[in-house]
Amino acid sequence: MCVIRAWTKSNRPSTDMSARILIVEDEPAIAELIAVNLRHAGFDHVVAGDAETAQLEIDRQLPDLVLLDWMLPGASGLSIAKRWRASERTRQLPIIMLTARGDESDRVMGLDAGADDYIVKPFSMQEMMARVRALLRRQRPEKSQDAVTVAGLKLDPSAYEVSAEGEVVRMGPTEFRLLHYLMRHPDRVHRRSQLLDKVWGDHVFIEERTVDVHIKRLRESLSGVGCAHLIETVRGAGYRLNSRAQPSPQT
Ligand code: CA
């Protein structure tokens, strides 16, 4: 069993591997408590105290998940959730609504507004963290720190290592992230623009040709363990990690 080690200064997962969570909460003590717990669990986070600040933050960079308080000064959490669901860019944004309103009709209203989950205050931090992890697993599997194995290739984000049978191969951090994403979504075709969004990040303006360059480097790295054939070019569509691909003589 060989170990492929990505090149990083610290040899630790870079912060862009961990999920980034936006906390929209106007009560500083609650916001801080949530922030501390997220930080301890290894998540990046940012706090917005009202709807306007939250929107500015969303416009700047899409988070991986939002913890959204219902009762906010100005526009309510409910109305922001509706607005985000109506916009193409934020339609898929994972949202957990936090509220003191625990009636069934309130829960229904929150979920109808587009929240993916709903936590009634006061809540335990363990419960909140469990729900955050569960929603990320469902909607942002590539942000999960769980190891993934496809076609004999194992990628362990927490150890920042890729292992396969055979020899040692090195790869850069971008190739590591790209492989991680493809392994989390095997056998699906990804357009270059999708890969730029998911691997390089939202709001990054890079030529689509850049993807080709990193795919080429990734294949070069994987060829060291005879796995380059797993990364397929789908003509006119994009790229795919084919878990059932068979090695061909030229790979
Ligand atoms: Ca509040």
Coordinates of N, CA and C in Angstrom, one line a residue, residues 53-176:
T53 N -26.0 42.5 6.7 CA -24.6 42.0 6.8 C -24.5 40.6 6.3
A54 N -25.5 39.8 6.6 CA -25.5 38.4 6.1 C -25.5 38.4 4.5
Q55 N -26.3 39.3 4.0 CA -26.4 39.3 2.5 C -25.1 39.8 1.9
L56 N -24.4 40.7 2.5 CA -23.1 41.2 2.1 C -22.1 40.1 2.1
E57 N -22.2 39.3 3.1 CA -21.3 38.2 3.3 C -21.5 37.1 2.2
I58 N -22.8 36.8 2.0 CA -23.2 35.9 0.9 C -22.7 36.3 -0.4
D59 N -22.9 37.7 -0.7 CA -22.5 38.2 -2.0 C -20.9 38.1 -2.2
R60 N -20.2 38.2 -1.0 CA -18.8 38.2 -1.1 C -18.3 36.7 -1.4
Q61 N -18.8 35.8 -0.6 CA -18.4 34.4 -0.8 C -19.5 33.5 -0.2
L62 N -19.9 32.5 -1.0 CA -20.9 31.6 -0.5 C -20.3 30.7 0.5
P63 N -21.0 30.6 1.7 CA -20.6 29.6 2.7 C -21.0 28.2 2.3
D64 N -20.6 27.2 3.1 CA -21.1 25.8 2.9 C -22.4 25.6 3.6
L65 N -22.6 26.4 4.6 CA -23.9 26.2 5.4 C -24.1 27.5 6.2
V66 N -25.4 27.8 6.4 CA -25.8 28.9 7.2 C -26.6 28.5 8.4
L67 N -26.3 29.0 9.6 CA -27.1 28.9 10.8 C -27.8 30.2 10.9
L68 N -29.1 30.2 10.7 CA -29.9 31.4 10.5 C -30.9 31.6 11.6
D69 N -30.7 32.7 12.4 CA -31.7 33.0 13.4 C -33.0 33.6 12.8
W70 N -34.1 33.2 13.3 CA -35.4 33.7 12.7 C -35.6 35.2 13.0
M71 N -35.5 35.5 14.4 CA -35.8 36.8 14.8 C -34.5 37.7 14.7
L72 N -34.5 38.6 13.8 CA -33.3 39.5 13.6 C -33.8 40.9 13.5
P73 N -33.0 41.9 13.8 CA -33.4 43.3 13.6 C -33.5 43.5 12.0
G74 N -34.5 44.2 11.6 CA -34.7 44.4 10.2 C -35.4 43.2 9.6
A75 N -34.9 42.8 8.4 CA -35.5 41.6 7.8 C -35.4 40.4 8.6
S76 N -36.4 39.6 8.7 CA -36.3 38.3 9.5 C -35.5 37.2 8.8
G77 N -35.1 36.2 9.6 CA -34.4 35.1 9.0 C -35.3 34.4 8.0
L78 N -36.6 34.4 8.3 CA -37.6 33.7 7.4 C -37.6 34.4 6.0
S79 N -37.6 35.7 6.0 CA -37.6 36.4 4.7 C -36.3 36.2 3.9
I80 N -35.2 36.2 4.7 CA -33.9 36.0 4.0 C -33.8 34.6 3.4
A81 N -34.3 33.6 4.1 CA -34.3 32.2 3.6 C -35.1 32.2 2.3
K82 N -36.2 32.8 2.3 CA -37.1 32.8 1.1 C -36.3 33.5 -0.1
R83 N -35.7 34.6 0.2 CA -35.0 35.3 -0.8 C -33.8 34.5 -1.4
W84 N -33.1 33.8 -0.5 CA -32.0 33.0 -1.0 C -32.5 31.8 -1.8
R85 N -33.6 31.2 -1.4 CA -34.1 30.1 -2.2 C -34.6 30.5 -3.6
A86 N -35.0 31.8 -3.7 CA -35.5 32.3 -5.0 C -34.4 32.7 -5.9
S87 N -33.1 32.8 -5.4 CA -32.0 33.2 -6.3 C -31.2 32.0 -6.7
E88 N -30.9 32.0 -8.0 CA -30.1 30.9 -8.6 C -28.9 30.6 -7.8
R89 N -28.1 31.6 -7.4 CA -26.8 31.4 -6.8 C -26.9 30.7 -5.4
T90 N -28.0 31.1 -4.7 CA -28.1 30.6 -3.3 C -29.2 29.5 -3.1
R91 N -29.8 29.0 -4.3 CA -30.9 28.1 -4.2 C -30.5 26.8 -3.4
Q92 N -29.3 26.4 -3.6 CA -28.8 25.1 -2.9 C -28.1 25.3 -1.6
L93 N -28.1 26.5 -1.1 CA -27.4 26.8 0.1 C -28.0 26.1 1.3
P94 N -27.2 25.2 2.0 CA -27.8 24.5 3.2 C -28.1 25.5 4.3
I95 N -29.3 25.5 4.8 CA -29.7 26.4 5.9 C -30.3 25.7 7.1
I96 N -29.8 26.0 8.2 CA -30.4 25.5 9.5 C -31.0 26.7 10.2
M97 N -32.3 26.7 10.4 CA -32.9 27.8 11.1 C -32.9 27.7 12.6
L98 N -32.5 28.7 13.3 CA -32.5 28.7 14.8 C -33.6 29.6 15.3
T99 N -34.4 29.1 16.2 CA -35.5 30.0 16.6 C -36.1 29.5 18.0
A100 N -36.6 30.5 18.7 CA -37.3 30.2 19.9 C -38.7 29.8 19.6
R101 N -39.2 29.9 18.4 CA -40.5 29.6 18.0 C -40.6 28.1 17.7
G102 N -41.2 27.4 18.7 CA -41.2 25.9 18.5 C -42.5 25.3 18.1
D103 N -43.5 26.1 17.9 CA -44.8 25.6 17.5 C -44.7 24.9 16.2
E104 N -45.6 23.9 16.0 CA -45.6 23.1 14.8 C -45.8 24.1 13.6
S105 N -46.7 25.1 13.7 CA -47.0 25.9 12.6 C -45.7 26.8 12.2
D106 N -44.9 27.1 13.3 CA -43.7 27.9 13.0 C -42.7 27.0 12.3
R107 N -42.5 25.7 12.8 CA -41.6 24.8 12.2 C -41.9 24.6 10.7
V108 N -43.2 24.5 10.4 CA -43.7 24.3 9.0 C -43.4 25.5 8.2
M109 N -43.6 26.7 8.8 CA -43.3 28.0 8.1 C -41.8 28.1 7.8
G110 N -41.0 27.7 8.8 CA -39.5 27.8 8.6 C -39.1 26.8 7.5
L111 N -39.6 25.6 7.5 CA -39.2 24.6 6.5 C -39.7 25.0 5.1
D112 N -41.0 25.6 5.1 CA -41.6 26.0 3.8 C -40.8 27.2 3.2
A113 N -40.2 28.0 4.1 CA -39.4 29.1 3.6 C -38.1 28.7 3.0
G114 N -37.8 27.4 3.2 CA -36.6 26.9 2.5 C -35.5 26.4 3.5
A115 N -35.7 26.4 4.8 CA -34.7 25.9 5.7 C -34.6 24.4 5.5
D116 N -33.4 23.8 5.6 CA -33.2 22.4 5.5 C -33.5 21.7 6.8
D117 N -33.2 22.5 7.9 CA -33.4 21.9 9.2 C -33.8 23.0 10.1
Y118 N -34.2 22.7 11.3 CA -34.8 23.7 12.2 C -34.5 23.3 13.6
I119 N -33.9 24.2 14.4 CA -33.5 23.9 15.8 C -34.2 24.9 16.7
V120 N -34.8 24.4 17.7 CA -35.6 25.3 18.6 C -34.7 25.7 19.8
K121 N -34.6 27.0 20.1 CA -33.8 27.5 21.2 C -34.7 27.3 22.5
P122 N -34.1 27.0 23.6 CA -32.6 26.7 23.8 C -32.2 25.3 23.3
F123 N -31.1 25.2 22.7 CA -30.7 23.9 22.1 C -29.3 23.6 22.7
S124 N -29.0 22.3 22.7 CA -27.6 21.9 23.2 C -26.7 22.1 22.0
M125 N -25.4 22.4 22.4 CA -24.4 22.6 21.3 C -24.1 21.3 20.6
Q126 N -24.2 20.2 21.4 CA -24.0 18.8 20.8 C -25.0 18.6 19.7
E127 N -26.3 18.9 20.0 CA -27.3 18.7 19.0 C -27.1 19.6 17.8
M128 N -26.8 20.8 18.0 CA -26.5 21.7 16.9 C -25.4 21.2 16.0
M129 N -24.3 20.8 16.7 CA -23.1 20.2 15.9 C -23.5 19.0 15.1
A130 N -24.3 18.1 15.8 CA -24.7 16.9 15.1 C -25.6 17.2 13.8
R131 N -26.4 18.2 14.0 CA -27.2 18.6 12.8 C -26.4 19.3 11.7
V132 N -25.4 20.1 12.1 CA -24.5 20.7 11.2 C -23.8 19.6 10.4
R133 N -23.2 18.7 11.1 CA -22.5 17.6 10.4 C -23.4 16.8 9.5
A134 N -24.6 16.5 10.0 CA -25.5 15.7 9.2 C -25.9 16.4 7.9
L135 N -26.2 17.7 8.0 CA -26.6 18.5 6.8 C -25.4 18.6 5.8
L136 N -24.2 18.8 6.4 CA -23.0 18.8 5.5 C -22.8 17.5 4.8
R137 N -23.0 16.4 5.5 CA -22.8 15.1 4.9 C -23.7 14.9 3.8
R138 N -25.0 15.4 4.0 CA -26.0 15.2 2.9 C -25.7 16.1 1.7
Q139 N -25.3 17.4 2.0 CA -25.3 18.4 0.9 C -23.9 18.8 0.5
R140 N -22.9 18.6 1.3 CA -21.5 19.0 1.0 C -20.6 17.8 1.3
P141 N -20.8 16.6 0.7 CA -20.0 15.5 1.1 C -18.5 15.7 1.0
E142 N -18.1 16.6 0.0 CA -16.7 16.8 -0.2 C -16.1 17.6 0.9
K143 N -16.9 18.2 1.8 CA -16.4 19.0 2.9 C -16.3 18.1 4.1
S144 N -16.8 16.9 4.0 CA -16.7 16.0 5.2 C -15.2 15.6 5.3
Q145 N -14.8 15.3 6.5 CA -13.4 14.9 6.7 C -13.3 13.4 6.7
D146 N -14.4 12.7 6.3 CA -14.3 11.2 6.2 C -13.5 10.8 5.1
A147 N -12.7 9.7 5.3 CA -11.9 9.1 4.2 C -12.9 8.5 3.1
V148 N -12.4 8.5 1.9 CA -13.2 8.0 0.8 C -12.4 7.0 -0.1
T149 N -13.0 5.9 -0.5 CA -12.3 4.9 -1.3 C -13.0 4.7 -2.5
V150 N -12.4 4.8 -3.7 CA -13.0 4.5 -5.0 C -12.0 3.7 -5.8
A151 N -12.4 2.6 -6.4 CA -11.5 1.8 -7.3 C -10.1 1.6 -6.8
G152 N -10.0 1.3 -5.5 CA -8.7 1.0 -5.0 C -7.9 2.2 -4.5
L153 N -8.4 3.3 -4.8 CA -7.7 4.6 -4.4 C -8.4 5.1 -3.1
K154 N -7.6 5.4 -2.1 CA -8.2 5.9 -0.8 C -7.6 7.3 -0.6
L155 N -8.6 8.2 -0.3 CA -8.2 9.6 0.0 C -8.7 9.9 1.4
D156 N -7.7 10.3 2.3 CA -8.0 10.6 3.7 C -7.8 12.1 3.9
P157 N -8.8 12.9 3.9 CA -8.6 14.3 4.1 C -8.0 14.7 5.4
S158 N -8.3 14.0 6.5 CA -7.8 14.4 7.8 C -6.3 14.2 7.9
A159 N -5.8 13.1 7.2 CA -4.4 12.9 7.1 C -3.7 13.5 5.9
Y160 N -4.5 14.1 5.1 CA -4.1 14.7 3.8 C -3.3 13.7 3.0
E161 N -3.8 12.6 2.8 CA -3.1 11.5 2.1 C -4.0 10.8 1.2
V162 N -3.4 10.4 0.0 CA -4.0 9.5 -0.9 C -3.2 8.2 -0.9
S163 N -3.8 7.1 -0.8 CA -3.1 5.8 -0.9 C -3.7 4.9 -1.9
A164 N -2.8 4.1 -2.5 CA -3.2 3.1 -3.5 C -2.2 2.0 -3.4
E165 N -2.4 0.9 -4.2 CA -1.4 -0.1 -4.2 C -0.2 0.4 -5.0
G166 N 0.9 -0.1 -4.6 CA 2.1 0.3 -5.5 C 3.0 1.4 -4.9
E167 N 3.3 2.3 -5.8 CA 4.4 3.2 -5.5 C 3.9 4.6 -5.0
V168 N 4.8 5.3 -4.5 CA 4.5 6.7 -3.9 C 4.4 7.7 -5.0
V169 N 3.3 8.5 -5.0 CA 3.2 9.6 -6.0 C 2.9 10.9 -5.3
R170 N 3.5 12.0 -5.7 CA 3.2 13.2 -5.1 C 2.2 14.0 -6.0
M171 N 1.4 14.9 -5.3 CA 0.5 15.7 -6.0 C 0.3 17.1 -5.3
G172 N 0.0 18.1 -6.1 CA -0.1 19.4 -5.5 C -1.5 19.5 -4.8
P173 N -1.6 20.6 -4.0 CA -2.9 20.8 -3.2 C -4.1 20.9 -4.1
T174 N -4.0 21.6 -5.3 CA -5.2 21.7 -6.1 C -5.6 20.4 -6.7
E175 N -4.6 19.5 -7.1 CA -4.9 18.2 -7.6 C -5.5 17.4 -6.5
F176 N -5.0 17.6 -5.3 CA -5.6 16.8 -4.1 C -7.1 17.2 -4.0

